[in-house]
Amino acid sequence: MSDQDFLAERFEAHRTHLRAVAYRMLGSLAEADDAVQEAWFRLSRGDTREVDNLAGWLTTVVGRVCLDMLRSRKSRAEEPLDQSPDAATTGPGPDPEHDALLADSVGVALLVVLDTLTPAERLAFVLHDMFAVPYDEVAGIVGRTPTAARQLASRARRRVRGAPAPDADLARQRAVVDAFLAAARAGDFEGLLKVLDPDVVARSEAGVTTGAAAVAANAARFAHVARVSRTALLDGVPGVVTFSADGRRLLRAMRFTVVRERIAVIEFVTDAAHLSRLDVTMS
């Protein structure tokens, strides 16, 4: 086995973990795969003989790549660090076990609230609370002190605790998606606004669109696609799919997160590899 093959084998052993980190940071499967691939490029081009902990090194690389990707999004600007006293630094620290349970239990709701965070807050929360990366390592990625990294995670944690959970009633979620599809088919801009959260986030391989007006305008322009699309469950989540004319090939899919009977997140999937991994159940 060549050195490159051995390195690739070691990398593949960590791919699932790295993809999980990147997905929770970026909220997009396509962008997560891009971040993981960039980590492989950096690993294969660099000299890793002095790397003692490959998993930690790769997690750091993926974290930095994701931070760059988040900062490149124009949906929000980085906020200055709050200089006020913080319970995370002035009192006993948060219970790590509790925070891990919190992060795991939030699930899809976490992806919704993460879009309200600055890139640095998002990275600090995901790496520390979900993947137990120490604050000193988080600090190195975001370019802050460990104390500042702790503050970032603490602020993010407070927002996550107050995040509204996605609607649990599947029938209500489907009704909202049905309303969205009907409005899109009709090119009904006002109808689309009624079912979209004002701060809705729509992600695709091409980028991110935020805000109800922008998302509704895009959806209304694709009425011809909506007319040949159908509702379905995608990995158990309400969505919309479009097949080829012969009905044999899945061309695109849209997954929806519904919060308080409004669509909060839309994820467009058009990449063939990503589409092939979806569990599609037609409505």
C-alpha positions as MATLAB code, in Angstrom:
seq = 'MSDQDFLAERFEAHRTHLRAVAYRMLGSLAEADDAVQEAWFRLSRGDTREVDNLAGWLTTVVGRVCLDMLRSRKSRAEEPLDQSPDAATTGPGPDPEHDALLADSVGVALLVVLDTLTPAERLAFVLHDMFAVPYDEVAGIVGRTPTAARQLASRARRRVRGAPAPDADLARQRAVVDAFLAAARAGDFEGLLKVLDPDVVARSEAGVTTGAAAVAANAARFAHVARVSRTALLDGVPGVVTFSADGRRLLRAMRFTVVRERIAVIEFVTDAAHLSRLDVTMS';
ca = [
       0.000    0.000    0.000;
       1.401    3.397   -0.992;
       1.727    6.255    1.489;
      -1.111    8.106   -0.282;
      -3.401    5.064   -0.110;
      -2.604    4.650    3.590;
      -3.374    8.319    4.196;
      -6.650    8.040    2.280;
      -7.623    5.012    4.358;
      -6.951    6.904    7.592;
      -8.968    9.873    6.307;
     -11.942    7.689    5.358;
     -12.027    6.359    8.908;
     -12.838    9.915   10.069;
     -15.116   11.012    7.188;
     -18.423   10.304    8.969;
     -17.356   12.333   12.005;
     -16.072   15.211    9.874;
     -19.270   15.295    7.812;
     -21.337   15.420   11.009;
     -19.261   18.363   12.281;
     -19.523   20.221    8.971;
     -23.256   19.614    8.567;
     -24.048   20.982   12.003;
     -21.861   23.984   11.287;
     -23.227   24.724    7.824;
     -26.718   23.189    7.806;
     -26.232   21.974    4.232;
     -25.215   18.501    3.120;
     -23.685   19.841   -0.080;
     -21.587   22.452    1.730;
     -20.628   19.894    4.388;
     -19.270   17.554    1.719;
     -17.356   20.460    0.171;
     -15.774   21.264    3.542;
     -14.781   17.634    4.124;
     -13.310   17.407    0.632;
     -11.260   20.543    1.267;
      -9.931   18.925    4.440;
      -8.796   15.944    2.372;
      -7.048   18.235   -0.115;
      -5.173   19.932    2.707;
      -4.279   16.613    4.300;
      -3.022   15.074    1.050;
      -0.926   18.148    0.202;
       0.610   18.646    3.649;
       3.223   16.973    5.788;
       1.389   15.201    8.610;
       4.318   13.243   10.051;
       4.304   15.494   13.129;
       0.529   15.171   13.666;
      -0.097   13.081   16.794;
      -3.892   13.318   16.780;
      -5.198   13.072   13.221;
      -8.858   13.232   14.286;
      -8.251   16.474   16.186;
      -6.177   17.925   13.348;
      -8.897   17.148   10.790;
     -11.636   18.527   13.046;
      -9.666   21.767   13.365;
      -9.199   21.987    9.595;
     -12.890   21.367    8.928;
     -13.787   23.933   11.578;
     -11.638   26.586    9.918;
     -13.015   25.762    6.456;
     -16.588   25.996    7.774;
     -15.835   29.280    9.518;
     -14.560   30.734    6.240;
     -17.688   29.488    4.444;
     -19.990   30.957    7.096;
     -18.222   34.307    6.986;
     -18.578   34.404    3.206;
     -22.352   34.307    3.503;
     -23.885   37.756    3.211;
     -26.967   37.017    5.266;
     -25.506   38.514    8.451;
     -22.437   40.347    9.733;
     -20.111   39.340   12.545;
     -21.152   40.966   15.820;
     -18.605   42.346   18.320;
     -18.002   40.156   21.348;
     -20.188   41.086   24.298;
     -17.895   42.548   26.951;
     -20.454   42.250   29.750;
     -19.894   39.731   32.566;
     -20.966   36.233   31.599;
     -22.076   33.367   33.795;
     -19.744   31.128   31.809;
     -16.712   33.062   33.025;
     -17.781   34.546   36.361;
     -19.394   31.521   37.941;
     -19.206   27.733   37.806;
     -19.155   26.573   34.215;
     -22.127   24.897   32.524;
     -22.636   21.188   33.035;
     -20.976   19.497   29.984;
     -23.294   16.491   30.192;
     -26.350   18.736   30.266;
     -25.080   20.773   27.328;
     -24.397   17.634   25.293;
     -27.921   16.385   25.959;
     -29.274   19.817   25.036;
     -27.450   19.884   21.718;
     -28.479   16.329   20.831;
     -32.124   16.890   21.766;
     -32.605   20.056   19.750;
     -32.091   18.235   16.436;
     -33.524   20.069   13.459;
     -34.497   23.031   15.642;
     -30.797   23.552   16.235;
     -30.217   24.116   12.528;
     -32.916   26.782   12.572;
     -31.528   28.757   15.507;
     -27.912   28.393   14.361;
     -28.771   30.648   11.450;
     -29.376   33.467   13.940;
     -25.836   33.185   15.331;
     -22.667   34.845   14.159;
     -20.172   32.470   12.497;
     -17.890   32.491   15.559;
     -20.781   31.752   17.958;
     -21.970   28.955   15.741;
     -18.550   27.352   15.516;
     -17.913   27.637   19.261;
     -21.241   26.037   20.158;
     -21.041   23.204   17.639;
     -17.436   22.264   18.331;
     -17.600   22.549   22.117;
     -21.140   21.511   23.005;
     -21.680   18.890   20.327;
     -18.194   17.506   19.771;
     -16.398   18.263   23.070;
     -13.584   20.274   21.483;
     -11.775   22.138   24.321;
     -12.129   25.918   24.465;
      -8.423   26.492   23.884;
      -8.674   24.641   20.560;
     -11.875   26.495   19.625;
     -10.082   29.743   20.451;
      -7.310   28.910   17.996;
      -9.820   28.369   15.196;
     -11.828   31.560   15.733;
      -8.808   33.704   16.581;
      -9.985   34.587   20.101;
      -8.815   33.875   23.631;
     -10.161   30.775   25.416;
     -12.238   33.067   27.643;
     -13.759   34.760   24.608;
     -14.430   31.374   23.009;
     -16.261   30.342   26.186;
     -18.367   33.515   25.977;
     -19.224   32.805   22.348;
     -20.440   29.312   23.187;
     -22.366   30.587   26.202;
     -24.246   33.208   24.174;
     -25.074   30.609   21.515;
     -26.209   28.165   24.187;
     -28.679   30.692   25.613;
     -30.207   31.238   22.175;
     -30.484   27.508   21.546;
     -32.293   27.014   24.838;
     -34.878   29.555   23.747;
     -35.263   28.167   20.230;
     -38.756   27.140   19.101;
     -38.952   23.463   18.210;
     -40.132   22.352   14.773;
     -43.819   21.418   14.629;
     -44.323   17.816   15.706;
     -47.666   17.248   13.960;
     -46.738   15.692   10.605;
     -50.188   16.376    9.145;
     -49.851   20.101    9.925;
     -46.365   20.173    8.426;
     -47.663   18.531    5.254;
     -50.499   21.041    5.050;
     -47.989   23.903    5.143;
     -45.861   22.263    2.441;
     -48.969   21.628    0.332;
     -49.854   25.316    0.635;
     -46.337   26.294   -0.397;
     -46.426   24.030   -3.461;
     -49.866   25.305   -4.491;
     -48.731   28.925   -4.219;
     -45.519   28.163   -6.131;
     -47.467   26.475   -8.931;
     -49.669   29.536   -9.248;
     -46.779   31.991   -9.012;
     -48.688   33.446   -6.039;
     -46.175   35.706   -4.295;
     -48.556   36.734   -1.489;
     -49.574   33.138   -0.928;
     -45.932   32.159   -0.557;
     -45.336   34.928    1.975;
     -48.171   33.550    4.115;
     -46.453   30.198    4.614;
     -42.858   31.420    4.917;
     -41.265   32.535    8.164;
     -40.025   36.144    7.794;
     -36.477   34.912    8.445;
     -36.711   31.759    6.320;
     -33.398   30.336    5.089;
     -33.210   28.517    1.731;
     -30.030   26.598    0.934;
     -28.870   24.982   -2.283;
     -25.620   23.889   -3.874;
     -25.527   27.361   -5.437;
     -25.715   29.300   -2.172;
     -28.016   30.642    0.542;
     -31.083   32.900    0.270;
     -32.607   34.481    3.374;
     -35.828   36.348    4.053;
     -39.408   35.594    3.001;
     -39.543   38.135    0.166;
     -36.390   36.839   -1.548;
     -37.351   33.174   -1.135;
     -40.918   33.815   -2.340;
     -39.660   35.693   -5.390;
     -37.401   32.790   -6.331;
     -40.165   30.224   -5.802;
     -42.660   32.210   -7.861;
     -40.214   32.305  -10.782;
     -40.100   28.513  -10.889;
     -43.844   27.867  -11.232;
     -43.187   25.592  -14.222;
     -41.042   23.306  -12.054;
     -43.560   23.337   -9.205;
     -46.321   22.171  -11.556;
     -44.499   18.885  -12.206;
     -43.360   18.408   -8.606;
     -45.025   16.275   -5.929;
     -45.012   16.196   -2.152;
     -43.145   13.417   -0.368;
     -41.434   12.501    2.870;
     -37.646   12.868    2.631;
     -35.898   11.015    5.437;
     -39.172   11.344    7.327;
     -39.388   15.115    6.771;
     -42.037   16.772    4.538;
     -40.648   17.767    1.182;
     -41.189   18.180   -2.536;
     -39.617   16.088   -5.308;
     -39.310   16.353   -9.069;
     -38.745   13.305  -11.277;
     -37.684   12.911  -14.892;
     -40.411   12.631  -17.544;
     -40.335    8.822  -17.383;
     -40.616    8.914  -13.586;
     -37.483    6.851  -13.051;
     -34.921    9.447  -12.034;
     -35.110   11.899   -9.137;
     -33.985   15.284  -10.460;
     -34.341   17.538   -7.431;
     -35.728   17.565   -3.904;
     -36.689   20.182   -1.331;
     -36.781   19.468    2.393;
     -38.722   21.755    4.732;
     -38.460   22.593    8.415;
     -41.783   23.928    9.699;
     -41.867   26.002   12.888;
     -45.115   27.444   14.245;
     -46.891   26.548   10.983;
     -44.414   28.560    8.913;
     -41.563   27.276    6.769;
     -38.298   28.196    8.528;
     -35.730   26.269    6.473;
     -35.737   24.944    2.907;
     -32.920   22.739    1.644;
     -32.661   22.206   -2.116;
     -30.881   19.053   -3.240;
     -29.949   18.571   -6.912;
     -26.640   16.717   -6.681;
     -27.118   13.136   -7.917;
     -25.003   11.629   -5.141;
     -26.962   13.464   -2.445;
     -30.288   12.586   -4.060;
     -29.368    8.902   -4.122;
     -28.959    8.903   -0.331;
     -32.430   10.279    0.367;
     -35.135    7.973    1.715;
     -38.116    9.084   -0.416;
     -41.675    8.082    0.504;
     -44.308    9.483   -1.843;
     -47.345   11.090   -0.242;
];
